[in-house]
Short mmCIF file of C-alpha atoms in Angstrom, two decimals:
data_model
loop_
_atom_site.label_atom_id
_atom_site.label_comp_id
_atom_site.label_asym_id
_atom_site.label_seq_id
_atom_site.Cartn_x
_atom_site.Cartn_y
_atom_site.Cartn_z
CA MET A 1 0.00 0.00 0.00
CA ASP A 2 1.11 3.56 -0.72
CA TYR A 3 0.89 4.94 2.80
CA THR A 4 1.87 8.44 1.72
CA ALA A 5 -1.10 8.62 -0.64
CA ALA A 6 -3.38 7.08 1.99
CA ALA A 7 -2.31 9.68 4.55
CA LYS A 8 -3.31 12.49 2.19
CA GLN A 9 -6.85 11.09 2.06
CA LEU A 10 -7.11 10.99 5.86
CA ARG A 11 -7.41 14.71 6.43
CA GLY A 12 -10.09 17.04 7.72
CA SER A 13 -12.77 16.52 10.35
CA ILE A 14 -12.97 12.84 11.22
CA ALA A 15 -16.08 12.64 13.41
CA PRO A 16 -15.75 10.35 16.48
CA VAL A 17 -19.33 9.08 16.55
CA VAL A 18 -21.02 8.15 19.84
CA THR A 19 -22.34 4.64 20.44
CA PRO A 20 -26.12 5.07 20.91
CA PHE A 21 -27.87 2.88 23.47
CA THR A 22 -31.53 2.13 24.02
CA ASP A 23 -33.21 2.57 27.39
CA ASN A 24 -32.30 -1.02 28.28
CA TYR A 25 -28.59 -0.35 27.46
CA SER A 26 -28.49 -2.37 24.24
CA ILE A 27 -26.75 -0.84 21.20
CA ASP A 28 -29.13 1.15 19.02
CA PHE A 29 -27.84 0.29 15.55
CA ASP A 30 -30.66 2.16 13.81
CA ALA A 31 -29.67 5.37 15.59
CA MET A 32 -26.04 4.71 14.69
CA THR A 33 -26.95 4.40 11.03
CA SER A 34 -28.84 7.70 11.17
CA LEU A 35 -25.95 9.46 12.93
CA ILE A 36 -23.36 8.28 10.40
CA ASN A 37 -25.53 9.28 7.44
CA TRP A 38 -26.16 12.68 9.06
CA HIS A 39 -22.44 13.24 9.59
CA ILE A 40 -21.65 12.47 5.98
CA ASP A 41 -24.50 14.67 4.73
CA GLN A 42 -23.26 17.52 6.95
CA GLY A 43 -19.76 17.41 5.47
CA SER A 44 -17.66 15.40 7.91
CA HIS A 45 -14.56 14.25 6.06
CA GLY A 46 -14.35 10.89 7.83
CA ILE A 47 -16.05 8.66 10.40
CA SER A 48 -14.57 7.02 13.48
CA VAL A 49 -16.25 4.74 16.01
CA THR A 50 -15.19 3.06 19.26
CA GLY A 51 -12.81 5.82 20.23
CA THR A 52 -13.14 7.57 23.59
CA THR A 53 -16.40 9.23 22.54
CA GLY A 54 -17.77 5.81 21.51
CA GLU A 55 -17.44 4.42 25.06
CA PRO A 56 -15.35 1.37 24.10
CA SER A 57 -14.66 0.49 27.73
CA SER A 58 -18.43 0.07 28.18
CA LEU A 59 -18.59 -2.42 25.30
CA THR A 60 -17.69 -6.09 25.27
CA TYR A 61 -15.16 -7.28 22.71
CA GLU A 62 -17.97 -8.82 20.65
CA GLU A 63 -19.95 -5.57 20.77
CA ARG A 64 -16.94 -3.60 19.58
CA THR A 65 -16.61 -5.88 16.55
CA ARG A 66 -20.33 -5.48 15.79
CA VAL A 67 -20.16 -1.69 16.03
CA MET A 68 -17.10 -1.59 13.76
CA ALA A 69 -18.67 -3.88 11.17
CA HIS A 70 -21.99 -1.99 11.20
CA ALA A 71 -20.25 1.36 10.82
CA ALA A 72 -18.09 0.11 7.95
CA LYS A 73 -21.19 -1.16 6.15
CA THR A 74 -23.02 2.14 6.72
CA VAL A 75 -20.13 4.36 5.61
CA ALA A 76 -19.76 2.17 2.51
CA GLY A 77 -16.68 3.98 1.25
CA ARG A 78 -18.32 7.39 1.03
CA VAL A 79 -15.69 8.92 3.32
CA PRO A 80 -12.65 7.41 5.08
CA PHE A 81 -13.51 5.08 7.96
CA VAL A 82 -11.17 4.97 10.97
CA PRO A 83 -12.33 2.75 13.86
CA GLY A 84 -10.65 2.84 17.24
CA THR A 85 -9.03 -0.54 17.84
CA GLY A 86 -6.86 0.05 20.89
CA SER A 87 -7.24 -1.62 24.26
CA VAL A 88 -5.36 -2.12 27.50
CA ASN A 89 -4.91 -5.71 26.29
CA HIS A 90 -2.22 -6.24 23.65
CA GLU A 91 -3.75 -9.34 22.03
CA GLU A 92 -7.16 -7.73 21.89
CA THR A 93 -5.66 -4.67 20.21
CA LEU A 94 -3.99 -6.88 17.60
CA ASN A 95 -7.23 -8.73 16.88
CA LEU A 96 -9.37 -5.60 16.64
CA THR A 97 -6.82 -3.93 14.35
CA LYS A 98 -6.73 -6.99 12.10
CA MET A 99 -10.52 -6.90 12.00
CA ALA A 100 -10.40 -3.25 10.93
CA GLN A 101 -8.36 -4.29 7.92
CA GLU A 102 -10.72 -7.20 7.16
CA ILE A 103 -13.82 -4.97 7.08
CA GLY A 104 -12.15 -2.45 4.79
CA ALA A 105 -11.24 0.34 7.20
CA ASP A 106 -9.06 3.06 5.71
CA ALA A 107 -6.99 3.23 8.90
CA ALA A 108 -7.10 2.13 12.52
CA MET A 109 -6.77 4.49 15.48
CA VAL A 110 -4.88 2.81 18.32
CA ILE A 111 -4.89 4.38 21.76
CA VAL A 112 -1.93 4.37 24.13
CA PRO A 113 -2.76 1.53 26.55
CA TYR A 114 -4.38 2.86 29.69
CA TYR A 115 -4.20 2.00 33.41
CA ASN A 116 -1.06 -0.16 33.34
CA LYS A 117 1.27 2.79 32.50
CA PRO A 118 3.79 1.09 30.17
CA SER A 119 7.29 2.51 29.75
CA GLN A 120 8.33 4.25 26.54
CA HIS A 121 10.24 1.10 25.53
CA ALA A 122 7.12 -1.00 26.12
CA LEU A 123 4.96 1.44 24.15
CA TYR A 124 7.39 1.26 21.24
CA ASN A 125 7.21 -2.55 21.21
CA HIS A 126 3.41 -2.53 21.50
CA PHE A 127 2.80 -0.14 18.61
CA LYS A 128 5.48 -1.71 16.42
CA ALA A 129 3.77 -5.10 16.80
CA VAL A 130 0.35 -3.62 16.03
CA ALA A 131 1.66 -1.86 12.92
CA ALA A 132 3.40 -5.03 11.71
CA SER A 133 0.19 -7.06 12.05
CA VAL A 134 -1.71 -5.19 9.32
CA ASP A 135 -1.30 -3.50 5.97
CA ILE A 136 -3.41 -0.41 6.66
CA PRO A 137 -2.41 2.98 8.07
CA ILE A 138 -2.19 3.34 11.84
CA ILE A 139 -3.03 6.55 13.69
CA ILE A 140 -1.73 6.49 17.25
CA TYR A 141 -4.02 8.08 19.84
CA ASN A 142 -2.20 9.90 22.63
CA ILE A 143 -4.51 11.04 25.44
CA PRO A 144 -2.47 11.22 28.65
CA GLY A 145 -5.39 12.57 30.67
CA ARG A 146 -7.15 9.24 30.19
CA THR A 147 -4.25 6.81 29.93
CA ALA A 148 -1.99 8.16 32.71
CA VAL A 149 1.04 7.92 30.40
CA ASN A 150 2.24 10.29 27.68
CA LEU A 151 3.75 8.94 24.47
CA HIS A 152 6.98 10.91 24.20
CA VAL A 153 7.81 12.70 20.96
CA ASP A 154 11.06 10.75 20.56
CA THR A 155 9.16 7.45 20.90
CA LEU A 156 6.63 8.57 18.31
CA ALA A 157 9.38 9.73 15.93
CA ARG A 158 11.12 6.36 16.28
CA LEU A 159 7.87 4.54 15.48
CA ASN A 160 7.28 6.80 12.49
CA GLU A 161 10.75 6.01 11.18
CA ASP A 162 10.58 2.24 11.79
CA CYS A 163 6.93 1.56 10.83
CA PRO A 164 5.90 2.89 7.39
CA ASN A 165 2.19 2.49 8.12
CA ILE A 166 2.22 4.64 11.27
CA ILE A 167 1.14 7.77 9.44
CA GLY A 168 -0.18 10.03 12.16
CA VAL A 169 -1.19 10.74 15.72
CA LYS A 170 -4.30 12.10 17.39
CA GLU A 171 -2.97 14.34 20.16
CA SER A 172 -5.46 14.86 22.97
CA ASN A 173 -2.67 16.62 24.75
CA LYS A 174 -2.91 20.12 26.18
CA ASP A 175 0.86 20.54 26.08
CA PHE A 176 1.14 22.62 22.91
CA GLU A 177 4.93 22.59 23.07
CA HIS A 178 4.82 18.78 22.86
CA ILE A 179 2.44 19.03 19.90
CA ASN A 180 4.75 21.40 18.02
CA ARG A 181 7.65 19.01 18.51
CA VAL A 182 5.67 16.15 16.94
CA LEU A 183 5.88 17.77 13.52
CA LEU A 184 9.43 18.96 14.14
CA LYS A 185 10.60 15.39 14.82
CA CYS A 186 8.22 13.44 12.54
CA GLY A 187 8.18 15.86 9.62
CA PRO A 188 5.49 17.98 7.95
CA GLU A 189 3.97 15.02 6.08
CA PHE A 190 3.11 13.24 9.34
CA ASN A 191 -0.63 13.54 10.02
CA LEU A 192 -1.21 15.45 13.25
CA TYR A 193 -4.83 15.55 14.44
CA SER A 194 -6.23 17.60 17.28
CA GLY A 195 -8.23 15.75 19.92
CA ILE A 196 -8.52 18.91 22.04
CA GLU A 197 -11.38 21.08 20.85
CA LEU A 198 -9.77 24.42 21.62
CA LEU A 199 -6.64 23.36 19.73
CA CYS A 200 -8.32 22.37 16.45
CA TYR A 201 -7.62 25.76 14.87
CA PRO A 202 -4.13 26.26 16.36
CA MET A 203 -3.04 22.81 15.18
CA LEU A 204 -4.04 23.64 11.62
CA ALA A 205 -1.89 26.75 11.87
CA ILE A 206 1.25 24.72 12.64
CA GLY A 207 0.60 22.15 9.89
CA GLY A 208 -1.98 19.76 11.35
CA ALA A 209 -3.96 17.37 9.16
CA GLY A 210 -7.30 18.04 10.83
CA HIS A 211 -9.17 17.10 13.96
CA ILE A 212 -11.05 14.24 15.60
CA SER A 213 -13.31 16.37 17.75
CA ALA A 214 -16.19 15.21 19.94
CA THR A 215 -17.98 18.47 19.21
CA ALA A 216 -18.46 17.27 15.63
CA ASN A 217 -21.23 15.04 17.04
CA VAL A 218 -23.33 18.15 17.71
CA MET A 219 -22.19 20.57 14.98
CA PRO A 220 -20.58 18.44 12.25
CA GLU A 221 -20.97 21.03 9.51
CA LYS A 222 -19.20 23.82 11.42
CA VAL A 223 -16.39 21.59 12.71
CA ALA A 224 -15.81 20.42 9.13
CA GLU A 225 -16.09 23.97 7.79
CA LEU A 226 -13.32 25.10 10.13
CA TYR A 227 -10.95 22.74 8.31
CA ASP A 228 -12.35 23.59 4.87
CA ALA A 229 -11.98 27.32 5.48
CA TRP A 230 -8.37 26.89 6.57
CA VAL A 231 -7.48 24.79 3.51
CA ALA A 232 -9.20 27.34 1.24
CA GLY A 233 -7.03 30.08 2.72
CA ASP A 234 -9.93 31.80 4.46
CA THR A 235 -8.18 32.21 7.79
CA ASP A 236 -10.64 34.86 8.95
CA ARG A 237 -13.53 32.41 8.61
CA ALA A 238 -11.58 29.60 10.27
CA ARG A 239 -10.68 31.85 13.20
CA SER A 240 -14.28 33.06 13.46
CA LEU A 241 -15.53 29.46 13.66
CA HIS A 242 -12.92 28.69 16.30
CA TYR A 243 -14.41 31.35 18.57
CA GLU A 244 -18.00 30.65 17.53
CA LEU A 245 -17.66 27.04 18.68
CA MET A 246 -15.86 27.85 21.92
CA PRO A 247 -18.94 28.14 24.21
CA LEU A 248 -20.21 24.79 22.92
CA ASN A 249 -16.79 23.20 23.36
CA ASP A 250 -16.63 24.53 26.91
CA VAL A 251 -20.03 23.22 28.04
CA LEU A 252 -19.51 19.79 26.44
CA PHE A 253 -16.48 19.21 28.62
CA GLN A 254 -17.87 20.31 31.98
CA ASP A 255 -18.30 16.60 32.72
CA THR A 256 -16.54 13.52 31.41
CA ASN A 257 -16.99 12.97 27.66
CA PRO A 258 -19.37 11.72 26.28
CA ALA A 259 -21.86 12.40 29.09
CA PRO A 260 -22.64 16.06 28.17
CA LEU A 261 -22.50 15.12 24.49
CA LYS A 262 -25.13 12.41 24.85
CA ALA A 263 -27.34 14.77 26.85
CA ALA A 264 -27.04 17.30 24.01
CA LEU A 265 -27.79 14.72 21.31
CA GLY A 266 -30.81 13.61 23.30
CA MET A 267 -32.10 17.19 23.37
CA MET A 268 -31.56 17.38 19.61
CA GLY A 269 -33.60 14.21 19.09
CA LYS A 270 -30.67 12.29 17.60
CA ILE A 271 -30.37 9.53 20.22
CA ALA A 272 -31.79 8.38 23.52
CA PRO A 273 -29.62 10.11 26.16
CA VAL A 274 -28.29 6.89 27.67
CA LEU A 275 -24.85 5.90 28.95
CA ARG A 276 -23.94 2.57 30.45
CA PRO A 277 -22.92 2.58 34.11
CA PRO A 278 -20.56 3.49 35.66
CA MET A 279 -20.96 6.47 33.30
CA ALA A 280 -24.03 8.66 33.84
CA LEU A 281 -25.68 11.76 32.46
CA PRO A 282 -24.60 15.14 33.85
CA THR A 283 -26.35 16.83 36.76
CA THR A 284 -29.65 18.59 36.19
CA ALA A 285 -27.89 21.95 36.52
CA LEU A 286 -25.34 21.11 33.84
CA GLN A 287 -28.02 19.74 31.52
CA LYS A 288 -29.83 23.07 31.82
CA ASP A 289 -26.58 24.85 30.92
CA ILE A 290 -26.13 22.56 27.91
CA ALA A 291 -29.68 23.31 26.74
CA ASN A 292 -29.13 27.05 27.06
CA VAL A 293 -25.90 26.90 25.05
CA LEU A 294 -27.40 24.59 22.41
CA LYS A 295 -30.17 27.07 21.66
CA ASN A 296 -27.55 29.40 20.19
CA TYR A 297 -26.47 26.76 17.66
CA THR A 298 -29.34 24.46 16.74
CA THR A 299 -32.95 23.54 17.31
CA ILE A 300 -33.67 21.57 20.47
CA GLU A 301 -36.48 19.08 20.01
CA ASN A 302 -36.71 18.00 23.64
CA GLU A 303 -35.85 20.32 26.51
CA THR A 304 -36.77 17.69 29.08
CA ILE A 305 -33.87 17.14 31.46
CA SER A 306 -33.07 13.43 31.77
CA SER A 307 -32.38 11.78 35.08
#
């Protein structure tokens, strides 16, 4: 595979779609189909599932495979499809990444293993083995706030040099100095994606490839337009969208993602506002704040606050 050409296709707003549940906590595949079609219609440049926003830790292994397969079938090649295949378990990560290739994914997004805090040497070995197991692009997902370990820039640069199919990284990292050094060490062709909503615009300014932003679940057209405006050279419009989206970004992260997001999507009539325990919807007060902010962006079909 020509990984350089593949990387060029994996740019823009790749929407990390939520996993909808019914009131009895089963996966709502009909709602998932509707969400994916809506995202594509609204201009999202790619679709991702079973990343942080997709609550993978609340899914069984078998459920993750079903979500991935259903999403691949729904996307049907209309835009790039990038499922999250990482896990705390090495063998499970290998199997899910191989499955991504089997179902025709354009790339796999593999999170830094969480909870067990591997060393940089161990992370190198883990990602090298994952990359060697498939012939599709790999996007590493670095989110130290969730994983309790940060993938160092030197480790990432070594992986980029040794593994041709490691073509990018999603940096959910508030250390902007670290983020700048990613492109310094890995080169301008390396795909750098923002996973921090307030850094989507700044990352484009330093050479980023786009963003994988939870806010795209609520306002897919504007999150995609931010990228489109930047690429078109309309920096004024891109900057304006950055600030326009800021109040929404702020309220959606007043509680752990995707709890506020699912409350918002419930108000918009897109899904049932359900998370699997131990996750739960935000407090009544925060849901009221979310509703008030949403009214400035979109039509709310249901202002009922869920318990």
